[in-house]
Amino acid sequence: MYAFVNGPLVWIAFAVLVFGSLWQIVSLYKMSRRTDKVFYDHYNPGAAAGSIWAWLMPFGSRSWREHPGLTLGTFAFHICLIIVPLFALGHAVTLEFNRGIGWPSLPDGVADKMTLVFLAAALFLLIRRFVVPQVRIVTEPKDIVVWCITVLPFLTGYLSAHKMLLDPDTMLLLHVFSGCLMLICIPFTKLAHVFLFFMTRAFIGSEFARRGTKTW
Amino acid sequence: MSDQKPVNAEEIMAVIERNDTARLRAWLKTCTSCGLCSESCFFYLANENAPEFMPQYKARKTLGELIKNKGNVTRAQLEEMKEIAWARCTMCRRCSQYCPFGIEIAVMINVARQCMRTQEVCPDRLMTIDQSYEEFGNQMSIPDEEFVETCEWMAEEGQDRLKDLEIPIDKEDAEIMFVVNSREPKYYPQDIQEAAMVMHAAGENWTLPSHGWEATNLSMFSGNLRVAGMVTQSVYDAAQKLRAKKICITECGHAYRAAKYEGPYWTKQPGGKAPVEVTHAVQLFHDYMKDGRIKLKHKFKEAITYQHPCNLSRSGDLGPAGEALMDMLCENYIPMEPHAEWSHCCCGGGGFIPMGADYKKTRMVAGKVKAEQIQKTGAKFVLVPCHNCTDQINDLNKEYDLGIKVMSFKELICELMDLPPHMKPEGEEDE
């Protein structure tokens, strides 16, 4: 079990992530060539890039500026979500040990704090789902499932690093397992917004630009 | 009502399949239900932030349900969806600007409307208008001869205000082919006269077609895109037959959007571009002023604000031209907040005005946001370059006791412009 999760499963997860995402992107692209003439007729690279960039920046869009609380929560959540797994010392060491690839890493203390920020932001987003009526009315069970899938790797990572709750080996096993689960789910759930964000924003940027209108 | 008629799921699915695009798929997959769209919506704001008015919920309860059930819904369900798709959304597209993924909920509501239209579930007045387009080519059931007579009458009568005023019909090779909202010949023929005065004063080479003169396209809102395409095509055909350089749309919002942006797709024009360049009265008047073709006696002195119609300033490219024209004409222009491309819909659009008395109460409730915006400027004059906005703001004026006067650009320009001596009617003295 341990050997499978820490070995082949990790490879499978990355393969599913990469090929699943590519498959989604390519099939949507192919479909768009047939069904979305409006996009290719009016594609505007400058507006597409501007639209993506503005929304990747905290407070870069009018919508972000008008909702400062959610903006802070969302950006704290996503920045930590990307930075911590990429540069956690444990991950860098594992990579170096197994593949001999040198990888930059964050000091443990920083990764630790960022994990806590991530968990706090995640909790904020979850509570918001239940407390804010206009968000609650559109929240479905799958939104909660996706939330759990995203949060579990961080929670288990933190607990195993601090030797809490379960014995560290079991916790580590759960950590790797939940991490793999998240990677596998990205192409097939709402987590696909990782890459779909760029496609939908490029579209709306171009679509509104032909009308002289900004979407940020 | 034919409530015994079974729902034809195949017809509904045919519409969904026709609209099954990569972008729709991506939108459905991407939405994370963050709720950022809610506060962008004036329906939501005007109805005390009731969550049922938040845009994503409205899309889910209409198109979402139709897709989920593969069109197998009851008439009662369709009737509920009708109240959402027509009475809780004007497809103003402001929510698309607030969505992190730029999901176009208005487009989804439009697809839902198309689905329902196949089952004749649609506000009655809008369906009657579709028929009127089919029979007469315009929404007001005006025969072409009557339109031409109205123009002749208006030209003649207008000679009291501008010497030798003409309204040329079917003139070939004109620079501008002007098309009107059929409300104008029906109820406000003065509008045609005033537009003619401005163009005449600017020395424009222009014409009106005797057929294909209707600019409005309410079938876009009823969900009957076959008729919508037919109406657009008749305008393009008229311009091509007369070899006009440009089609100019009267001061109407959705008519511009339909002719310039959506019409090319309904009529399958190559590259998604209209076969003849489409412009709008706001742009035309702006250019006359900027180029000095119209001179003013003086600027308008009172405090005045400007209603940016969604279909001109968000779904059309005329926000900046409208603002610049206001500055050129008025001394004391006070913008509403927010304005231009971020303007709130007044709730006259999306077919609301022609939906008639049944929906007036809804319209007055949702129009509260616009009424408050106007009030905050403190202006007693509102310049409105759109017929549906005009009707709505006039109604809001009564409902909320705003004490304002609604004006159009042509009306304002006719009041302010300094005619060259040879155009002044006999006996009129210089001021």
XYZ file of N, CA and C in Angstrom, chain B residues 38-238:
603
model
N -23.830 38.393 -8.077
C -25.090 38.864 -7.490
C -25.194 40.379 -7.411
N -24.192 41.023 -6.836
C -24.310 42.473 -6.628
C -24.157 43.289 -7.905
N -23.809 42.614 -9.002
C -23.733 43.344 -10.266
C -25.130 43.551 -10.839
N -26.103 42.820 -10.310
C -27.421 42.750 -10.945
C -28.400 43.714 -10.283
N -28.999 44.594 -11.095
C -29.917 45.576 -10.501
C -31.190 44.925 -9.997
N -31.592 43.794 -10.580
C -32.766 43.083 -10.060
C -32.515 42.636 -8.621
N -31.312 42.110 -8.410
C -30.926 41.649 -7.080
C -30.908 42.829 -6.103
N -30.281 43.922 -6.509
C -30.168 45.090 -5.625
C -31.549 45.693 -5.329
N -32.388 45.775 -6.363
C -33.679 46.443 -6.184
C -34.660 45.577 -5.401
N -34.429 44.271 -5.363
C -35.319 43.385 -4.622
C -34.723 42.984 -3.273
N -34.149 43.947 -2.603
C -33.587 43.760 -1.257
C -32.622 42.584 -1.156
N -31.765 42.431 -2.161
C -30.756 41.374 -2.143
C -31.342 39.978 -1.940
N -32.534 39.751 -2.453
C -33.119 38.407 -2.345
C -32.283 37.453 -3.198
N -31.805 36.353 -2.600
C -30.859 35.496 -3.332
C -31.419 34.913 -4.630
N -32.746 34.786 -4.714
C -33.349 34.225 -5.936
C -33.094 35.113 -7.160
N -32.663 36.335 -6.917
C -32.423 37.238 -8.039
C -30.967 37.229 -8.485
N -30.125 36.416 -7.836
C -28.715 36.443 -8.235
C -28.579 35.730 -9.596
N -27.733 36.299 -10.493
C -27.715 35.815 -11.878
C -27.475 34.309 -12.052
N -26.495 33.752 -11.361
C -26.219 32.334 -11.614
C -27.437 31.474 -11.302
N -28.139 31.824 -10.243
C -29.328 31.070 -9.853
C -30.373 31.129 -10.962
N -30.502 32.307 -11.575
C -31.492 32.467 -12.634
C -31.140 31.601 -13.847
N -29.854 31.536 -14.176
C -29.429 30.698 -15.310
C -29.650 29.227 -14.978
N -29.366 28.870 -13.743
C -29.498 27.482 -13.340
C -30.954 27.034 -13.368
N -31.846 27.947 -12.938
C -33.265 27.588 -12.862
C -33.954 27.616 -14.230
N -33.258 28.105 -15.241
C -33.867 28.123 -16.580
C -33.093 27.167 -17.498
N -32.030 27.657 -18.097
C -31.281 26.805 -19.029
C -30.738 25.563 -18.322
N -30.259 25.744 -17.095
C -29.718 24.608 -16.337
C -30.727 23.482 -16.210
N -31.948 23.839 -15.863
C -33.000 22.823 -15.701
C -33.343 22.172 -17.042
N -33.383 22.982 -18.089
C -33.719 22.435 -19.407
C -32.665 21.431 -19.860
N -31.397 21.764 -19.609
C -30.311 20.856 -20.007
C -30.368 19.588 -19.155
N -30.529 19.781 -17.854
C -30.522 18.640 -16.934
C -31.642 17.653 -17.275
N -32.808 18.190 -17.608
C -33.954 17.318 -17.899
C -34.082 16.978 -19.378
N -33.062 17.334 -20.145
C -33.071 17.087 -21.597
C -34.374 17.573 -22.249
N -34.850 18.689 -21.799
C -36.055 19.282 -22.393
C -37.353 18.689 -21.882
N -37.286 17.630 -21.099
C -38.508 17.001 -20.579
C -38.993 17.723 -19.331
N -39.700 18.814 -19.552
C -40.252 19.579 -18.438
C -41.741 19.788 -18.691
N -42.447 20.170 -17.646
C -43.884 20.387 -17.822
C -44.140 21.840 -18.218
N -45.355 22.081 -18.670
C -45.735 23.465 -18.999
C -45.658 24.355 -17.767
N -46.032 23.782 -16.630
C -45.975 24.578 -15.397
C -44.533 25.000 -15.102
N -43.609 24.069 -15.325
C -42.197 24.425 -15.114
C -41.764 25.505 -16.099
N -42.208 25.354 -17.343
C -41.854 26.369 -18.345
C -42.403 27.744 -17.960
N -43.615 27.749 -17.418
C -44.212 29.033 -17.006
C -43.380 29.679 -15.900
N -42.886 28.851 -14.982
C -42.018 29.393 -13.923
C -40.731 29.958 -14.517
N -40.170 29.193 -15.447
C -38.928 29.644 -16.091
C -39.160 30.939 -16.863
N -40.339 31.058 -17.463
C -40.664 32.274 -18.217
C -40.563 33.489 -17.298
N -41.094 33.345 -16.098
C -41.059 34.478 -15.162
C -39.627 34.834 -14.758
N -38.735 33.842 -14.802
C -37.336 34.151 -14.483
C -36.641 34.762 -15.700
N -36.775 34.085 -16.848
C -35.998 34.499 -18.022
C -36.449 35.846 -18.582
N -37.740 36.180 -18.415
C -38.197 37.475 -18.943
C -38.418 38.528 -17.865
N -38.857 38.099 -16.688
C -39.234 39.116 -15.693
C -38.175 39.329 -14.618
N -37.042 38.604 -14.705
C -35.988 38.831 -13.714
C -34.635 39.077 -14.365
N -34.618 39.261 -15.668
C -33.343 39.485 -16.356
C -33.621 40.268 -17.624
N -32.818 41.322 -17.863
C -32.958 42.063 -19.118
C -31.791 41.735 -20.059
N -30.992 40.758 -19.698
C -29.820 40.359 -20.482
C -28.890 41.568 -20.709
N -28.728 42.370 -19.655
C -27.917 43.595 -19.791
C -26.424 43.289 -19.787
N -26.051 42.096 -19.365
C -24.675 41.580 -19.403
C -23.734 42.211 -18.377
N -24.269 42.877 -17.397
C -23.372 43.463 -16.415
C -22.713 42.356 -15.588
N -23.438 41.255 -15.365
C -22.871 40.162 -14.565
C -21.628 39.561 -15.224
N -21.586 39.583 -16.564
C -20.389 39.035 -17.239
C -19.148 39.831 -16.870
N -19.347 41.117 -16.597
C -18.198 41.955 -16.257
C -17.705 41.683 -14.839
N -18.580 41.137 -14.014
C -18.215 40.907 -12.612
C -17.795 39.473 -12.342
N -17.979 38.576 -13.310
C -17.636 37.164 -13.109
C -16.140 36.963 -13.351
N -15.437 36.322 -12.414
C -13.997 36.105 -12.606
C -13.686 35.322 -13.884
N -14.645 34.526 -14.341
C -14.417 33.723 -15.540
C -15.091 34.333 -16.761
N -15.752 35.456 -16.575
C -16.424 36.097 -17.705
C -17.533 35.243 -18.286
N -18.223 34.530 -17.432
C -19.317 33.682 -17.909
C -20.489 34.559 -18.320
N -20.997 34.320 -19.521
C -22.065 35.178 -20.034
C -23.422 34.607 -19.699
N -23.915 34.968 -18.542
C -25.217 34.482 -18.095
C -26.326 34.996 -19.014
N -26.156 36.211 -19.507
C -27.170 36.770 -20.420
C -27.347 35.886 -21.653
N -26.249 35.346 -22.152
C -26.340 34.474 -23.324
C -27.108 33.202 -22.961
N -26.864 32.704 -21.751
C -27.583 31.495 -21.330
C -29.076 31.778 -21.174
N -29.405 32.936 -20.624
C -30.822 33.299 -20.493
C -31.434 33.422 -21.890
N -30.648 33.968 -22.811
C -31.151 34.100 -24.167
C -31.431 32.725 -24.782
N -30.553 31.766 -24.544
C -30.780 30.413 -25.072
C -32.038 29.829 -24.423
N -32.199 30.059 -23.122
C -33.400 29.574 -22.434
C -34.652 30.190 -23.064
N -34.570 31.481 -23.389
C -35.717 32.137 -24.041
C -36.012 31.481 -25.380
N -34.948 31.197 -26.138
C -35.156 30.541 -27.438
C -35.842 29.188 -27.257
N -35.403 28.425 -26.242
C -36.016 27.113 -25.967
C -37.506 27.283 -25.690
N -37.822 28.246 -24.826
C -39.215 28.424 -24.419
C -40.070 28.938 -25.573
N -39.453 29.749 -26.410
C -40.192 30.320 -27.536
C -40.692 29.210 -28.469
N -39.918 28.118 -28.581
C -40.363 27.023 -29.450
C -41.659 26.406 -28.919
N -41.912 26.554 -27.619
C -43.134 26.012 -27.023
C -44.192 27.106 -26.842
N -43.954 28.239 -27.484
C -44.844 29.401 -27.348
C -45.038 29.798 -25.898
N -43.993 29.607 -25.098
C -43.994 30.136 -23.739
C -43.125 31.376 -23.794
N -43.776 32.537 -23.697
C -43.101 33.822 -23.928
C -44.149 34.876 -23.609
N -43.779 36.035 -23.059
C -44.800 37.061 -22.836
C -45.595 37.317 -24.119
N -46.918 37.339 -23.989
C -47.788 37.402 -25.172
C -47.447 38.538 -26.125
N -47.190 39.711 -25.549
C -46.957 40.884 -26.401
C -45.745 40.684 -27.310
N -44.728 40.000 -26.781
C -43.534 39.784 -27.613
C -43.850 38.836 -28.766
N -44.729 37.859 -28.508
C -45.080 36.937 -29.591
C -45.896 37.649 -30.662
N -46.762 38.576 -30.232
C -47.548 39.348 -31.198
C -46.612 40.173 -32.072
N -45.557 40.699 -31.442
C -44.613 41.531 -32.196
C -43.899 40.697 -33.263
N -43.550 39.457 -32.933
C -42.948 38.581 -33.953
C -43.854 38.501 -35.182
N -45.163 38.366 -34.926
C -46.121 38.272 -36.036
C -46.138 39.546 -36.856
N -46.093 40.674 -36.129
C -46.128 41.967 -36.811
C -44.913 42.120 -37.733
N -43.745 41.660 -37.256
C -42.541 41.704 -38.107
C -42.752 40.871 -39.367
N -43.371 39.707 -39.190
C -43.564 38.821 -40.341
C -44.515 39.444 -41.363
N -45.580 40.067 -40.848
C -46.584 40.608 -41.762
C -46.197 41.947 -42.370
N -45.647 42.831 -41.519
C -45.406 44.208 -41.973
C -43.928 44.582 -42.068
N -43.072 43.758 -41.497
C -41.646 44.095 -41.484
C -41.269 45.034 -40.354
N -42.243 45.390 -39.492
C -41.923 46.241 -38.346
C -42.811 45.872 -37.170
N -42.405 46.324 -35.985
C -43.102 45.885 -34.771
C -44.451 46.573 -34.557
N -44.713 47.664 -35.292
C -45.915 48.449 -35.027
C -46.986 48.258 -36.095
N -46.802 47.272 -36.960
C -47.768 46.968 -38.034
C -48.070 48.176 -38.913
N -47.031 48.885 -39.304
C -47.213 50.060 -40.169
C -46.902 49.662 -41.614
N -47.855 49.864 -42.537
C -47.534 49.589 -43.943
C -46.485 50.587 -44.450
N -45.628 50.136 -45.357
C -44.554 50.993 -45.872
C -45.079 52.331 -46.406
N -46.256 52.283 -47.095
C -46.793 53.529 -47.694
C -47.078 54.563 -46.602
N -47.612 54.055 -45.495
C -47.946 54.959 -44.404
C -46.680 55.610 -43.830
N -45.601 54.808 -43.778
C -44.333 55.334 -43.270
C -43.833 56.461 -44.167
N -43.890 56.203 -45.491
C -43.404 57.209 -46.437
C -44.243 58.483 -46.324
N -45.566 58.308 -46.195
C -46.438 59.484 -46.047
C -46.094 60.279 -44.787
N -45.820 59.555 -43.717
C -45.461 60.225 -42.469
C -44.194 61.066 -42.658
N -43.226 60.503 -43.362
C -41.980 61.234 -43.599
C -42.251 62.492 -44.421
N -43.087 62.352 -45.439
C -43.391 63.523 -46.287
C -44.073 64.613 -45.469
N -45.010 64.155 -44.653
C -45.748 65.101 -43.798
C -44.781 65.800 -42.826
N -43.877 65.029 -42.252
C -42.935 65.609 -41.291
C -41.985 66.599 -41.961
N -41.583 66.288 -43.192
C -40.687 67.202 -43.914
C -41.396 68.525 -44.141
N -42.641 68.401 -44.601
C -43.415 69.603 -44.901
C -43.618 70.459 -43.646
N -44.027 69.791 -42.599
C -44.295 70.517 -41.357
C -43.007 71.127 -40.780
N -41.894 70.402 -40.977
C -40.618 70.852 -40.421
C -40.066 72.083 -41.115
N -40.642 72.404 -42.268
C -40.134 73.589 -42.992
C -40.414 74.880 -42.224
N -41.316 74.787 -41.242
C -41.529 75.940 -40.360
C -40.304 76.191 -39.482
N -39.533 75.136 -39.269
C -38.371 75.260 -38.371
C -37.063 75.326 -39.137
N -37.056 74.694 -40.311
C -35.838 74.697 -41.122
C -36.263 74.807 -42.587
N -35.850 75.883 -43.193
C -36.288 76.167 -44.563
C -35.878 75.034 -45.511
N -36.768 74.636 -46.385
C -36.494 73.594 -47.386
C -36.106 72.253 -46.797
N -36.580 71.977 -45.596
C -36.276 70.674 -44.997
C -36.792 69.555 -45.903
N -35.927 68.569 -46.116
C -36.316 67.430 -46.937
C -36.118 66.141 -46.164
N -36.926 65.164 -46.473
C -36.658 63.819 -45.971
C -36.591 62.915 -47.190
N -35.398 62.733 -47.728
C -35.282 61.978 -48.976
C -35.560 60.490 -48.765
N -36.412 59.941 -49.599
C -36.734 58.514 -49.514
C -36.089 57.790 -50.697
N -35.471 56.659 -50.436
C -34.884 55.798 -51.474
C -33.912 56.523 -52.406
N -33.164 57.457 -51.861
C -32.153 58.126 -52.679
C -30.946 57.196 -52.783
N -30.436 57.042 -53.993
C -29.320 56.113 -54.167
C -27.987 56.783 -53.867
N -26.989 55.956 -53.547
C -25.615 56.392 -53.301
C -25.474 57.437 -52.198
N -26.376 57.403 -51.227
C -26.255 58.369 -50.133
C -25.142 57.931 -49.167
N -24.634 58.891 -48.437
C -23.610 58.608 -47.427
C -24.225 57.803 -46.270
N -25.412 58.234 -45.850
C -26.085 57.649 -44.687
C -27.480 57.164 -45.065
N -27.746 55.892 -44.763
C -29.139 55.437 -44.821
C -29.622 55.371 -43.380
N -30.543 56.240 -43.041
C -31.020 56.338 -41.655
C -32.188 55.381 -41.469
N -32.166 54.600 -40.397
C -33.304 53.722 -40.106
C -33.848 54.063 -38.729
N -35.154 53.903 -38.556
C -35.808 54.417 -37.351
C -36.425 53.287 -36.525
N -36.851 53.659 -35.364
C -37.636 52.778 -34.513
C -39.086 53.025 -34.928
N -39.860 51.970 -35.186
C -41.216 52.186 -35.718
C -42.138 52.892 -34.731
N -41.694 53.040 -33.497
C -42.416 53.899 -32.563
C -42.476 55.326 -33.097
N -41.424 55.699 -33.829
C -41.343 57.102 -34.293
C -42.469 57.434 -35.272
N -42.599 56.699 -36.391
C -43.742 57.015 -37.256
C -45.082 56.800 -36.558
N -45.155 55.858 -35.615
C -46.440 55.551 -34.986
C -46.850 56.620 -33.973
N -45.959 56.934 -33.049
C -46.351 57.830 -31.951
C -45.575 59.145 -31.887
N -44.347 59.134 -32.359
C -43.507 60.332 -32.196
C -42.885 60.764 -33.518
N -43.706 61.101 -34.508
C -43.131 61.454 -35.817
C -42.170 62.637 -35.735
N -42.333 63.461 -34.675
C -41.402 64.589 -34.488
C -39.954 64.112 -34.434
N -39.760 62.901 -33.918
C -38.406 62.341 -33.821
C -37.746 62.259 -35.189
N -38.529 61.841 -36.175
C -37.975 61.723 -37.536
C -37.646 63.121 -38.053
N -38.565 64.049 -37.764
C -38.353 65.429 -38.214
C -37.074 66.030 -37.606
N -36.893 65.797 -36.322
C -35.713 66.376 -35.660
C -34.412 65.758 -36.166
N -34.430 64.427 -36.356
C -33.231 63.783 -36.903
C -32.936 64.346 -38.286
N -34.003 64.550 -39.074
C -33.832 65.095 -40.424
C -33.255 66.511 -40.366
N -33.735 67.299 -39.380
C -33.219 68.680 -39.251
C -31.720 68.673 -38.961
N -31.304 67.785 -38.061
C -29.877 67.752 -37.714
C -29.049 67.360 -38.938
N -29.509 66.310 -39.635
C -28.726 65.859 -40.797
C -28.742 66.905 -41.912
N -29.890 67.531 -42.093
C -29.985 68.572 -43.119
C -29.047 69.735 -42.771
N -29.092 70.153 -41.521
C -28.238 71.273 -41.092
C -26.759 70.936 -41.253
N -26.422 69.662 -41.067
C -25.014 69.268 -41.195
C -24.617 69.079 -42.656
N -25.582 69.264 -43.563
C -25.289 69.108 -44.991
C -25.053 67.655 -45.372
N -25.694 66.758 -44.672
C -25.487 65.334 -44.935
C -26.204 64.890 -46.210
N -25.576 63.966 -46.910
C -26.207 63.303 -48.050
C -26.817 62.016 -47.503
N -28.130 62.056 -47.250
C -28.738 60.932 -46.533
C -30.062 60.524 -47.137
N -30.562 59.409 -46.670
C -31.853 58.930 -47.151
C -32.493 57.996 -46.136
N -33.791 57.743 -46.352
C -34.501 56.717 -45.593
C -35.021 55.719 -46.620
N -34.959 54.431 -46.339
C -35.489 53.467 -47.308
C -37.009 53.339 -47.159
N -37.708 53.076 -48.243
C -39.164 52.915 -48.148
C -39.517 51.515 -47.653
N -38.540 50.611 -47.713
C -38.732 49.296 -47.101
C -37.412 48.917 -46.422
N -37.518 48.296 -45.239
C -36.296 48.002 -44.482
C -35.921 49.167 -43.596
N -36.922 49.982 -43.238
C -36.671 51.191 -42.431
C -36.767 50.916 -40.934
N -37.217 49.713 -40.559
C -37.382 49.392 -39.129
C -36.056 48.961 -38.518
N -35.639 49.670 -37.486
C -34.361 49.360 -36.858
C -34.502 48.432 -35.663
N -35.655 48.448 -34.984
C -35.752 47.642 -33.765
C -35.756 46.164 -34.113
N -35.374 45.370 -33.156
C -35.345 43.939 -33.397
C -35.763 43.217 -32.121
N -37.055 43.304 -31.819
C -37.518 42.729 -30.552
C -37.579 41.213 -30.589
N -37.468 40.638 -31.770
C -37.444 39.170 -31.840
C -36.175 38.618 -31.204
N -35.129 39.450 -31.151
C -33.915 39.092 -30.418
C -34.283 38.787 -28.962
N -35.287 39.481 -28.442
C -35.673 39.313 -27.036
C -36.778 38.277 -26.849
N -37.569 38.043 -27.909
C -38.604 37.014 -27.769
C -37.968 35.636 -27.906
N -36.780 35.587 -28.483
C -36.109 34.305 -28.666
C -36.392 33.696 -30.026
N -36.997 34.486 -30.912
C -37.291 33.992 -32.257
C -36.217 34.507 -33.223
N -35.121 33.789 -33.301
C -33.990 34.303 -34.076
C -34.209 34.214 -35.590
N -35.168 33.396 -35.999
C -35.469 33.355 -37.434
C -36.017 34.730 -37.858
N -36.980 35.231 -37.093
C -37.557 36.542 -37.416
C -36.514 37.640 -37.180
N -35.718 37.490 -36.130
C -34.681 38.496 -35.860
C -33.765 38.636 -37.076
N -33.377 37.501 -37.654
C -32.510 37.525 -38.830
C -33.206 38.155 -40.027
N -34.487 37.869 -40.154
C -35.256 38.418 -41.276
C -35.287 39.961 -41.209
N -35.501 40.478 -39.999
C -35.576 41.936 -39.833
C -34.220 42.563 -40.175
N -33.139 41.982 -39.650
C -31.805 42.521 -39.930
C -31.514 42.479 -41.427
N -31.855 41.340 -42.035
C -31.576 41.183 -43.464
C -32.280 42.263 -44.282
N -33.509 42.637 -43.870
C -34.239 43.633 -44.660
C -33.530 44.993 -44.609
N -32.883 45.279 -43.479
C -32.132 46.542 -43.380
C -30.874 46.477 -44.260
N -30.143 45.357 -44.146
C -28.938 45.198 -44.989
C -29.303 45.277 -46.475
N -30.398 44.591 -46.834
C -30.813 44.568 -48.241
C -31.128 45.974 -48.746
N -31.831 46.743 -47.915
C -32.192 48.108 -48.318
C -30.929 48.922 -48.575
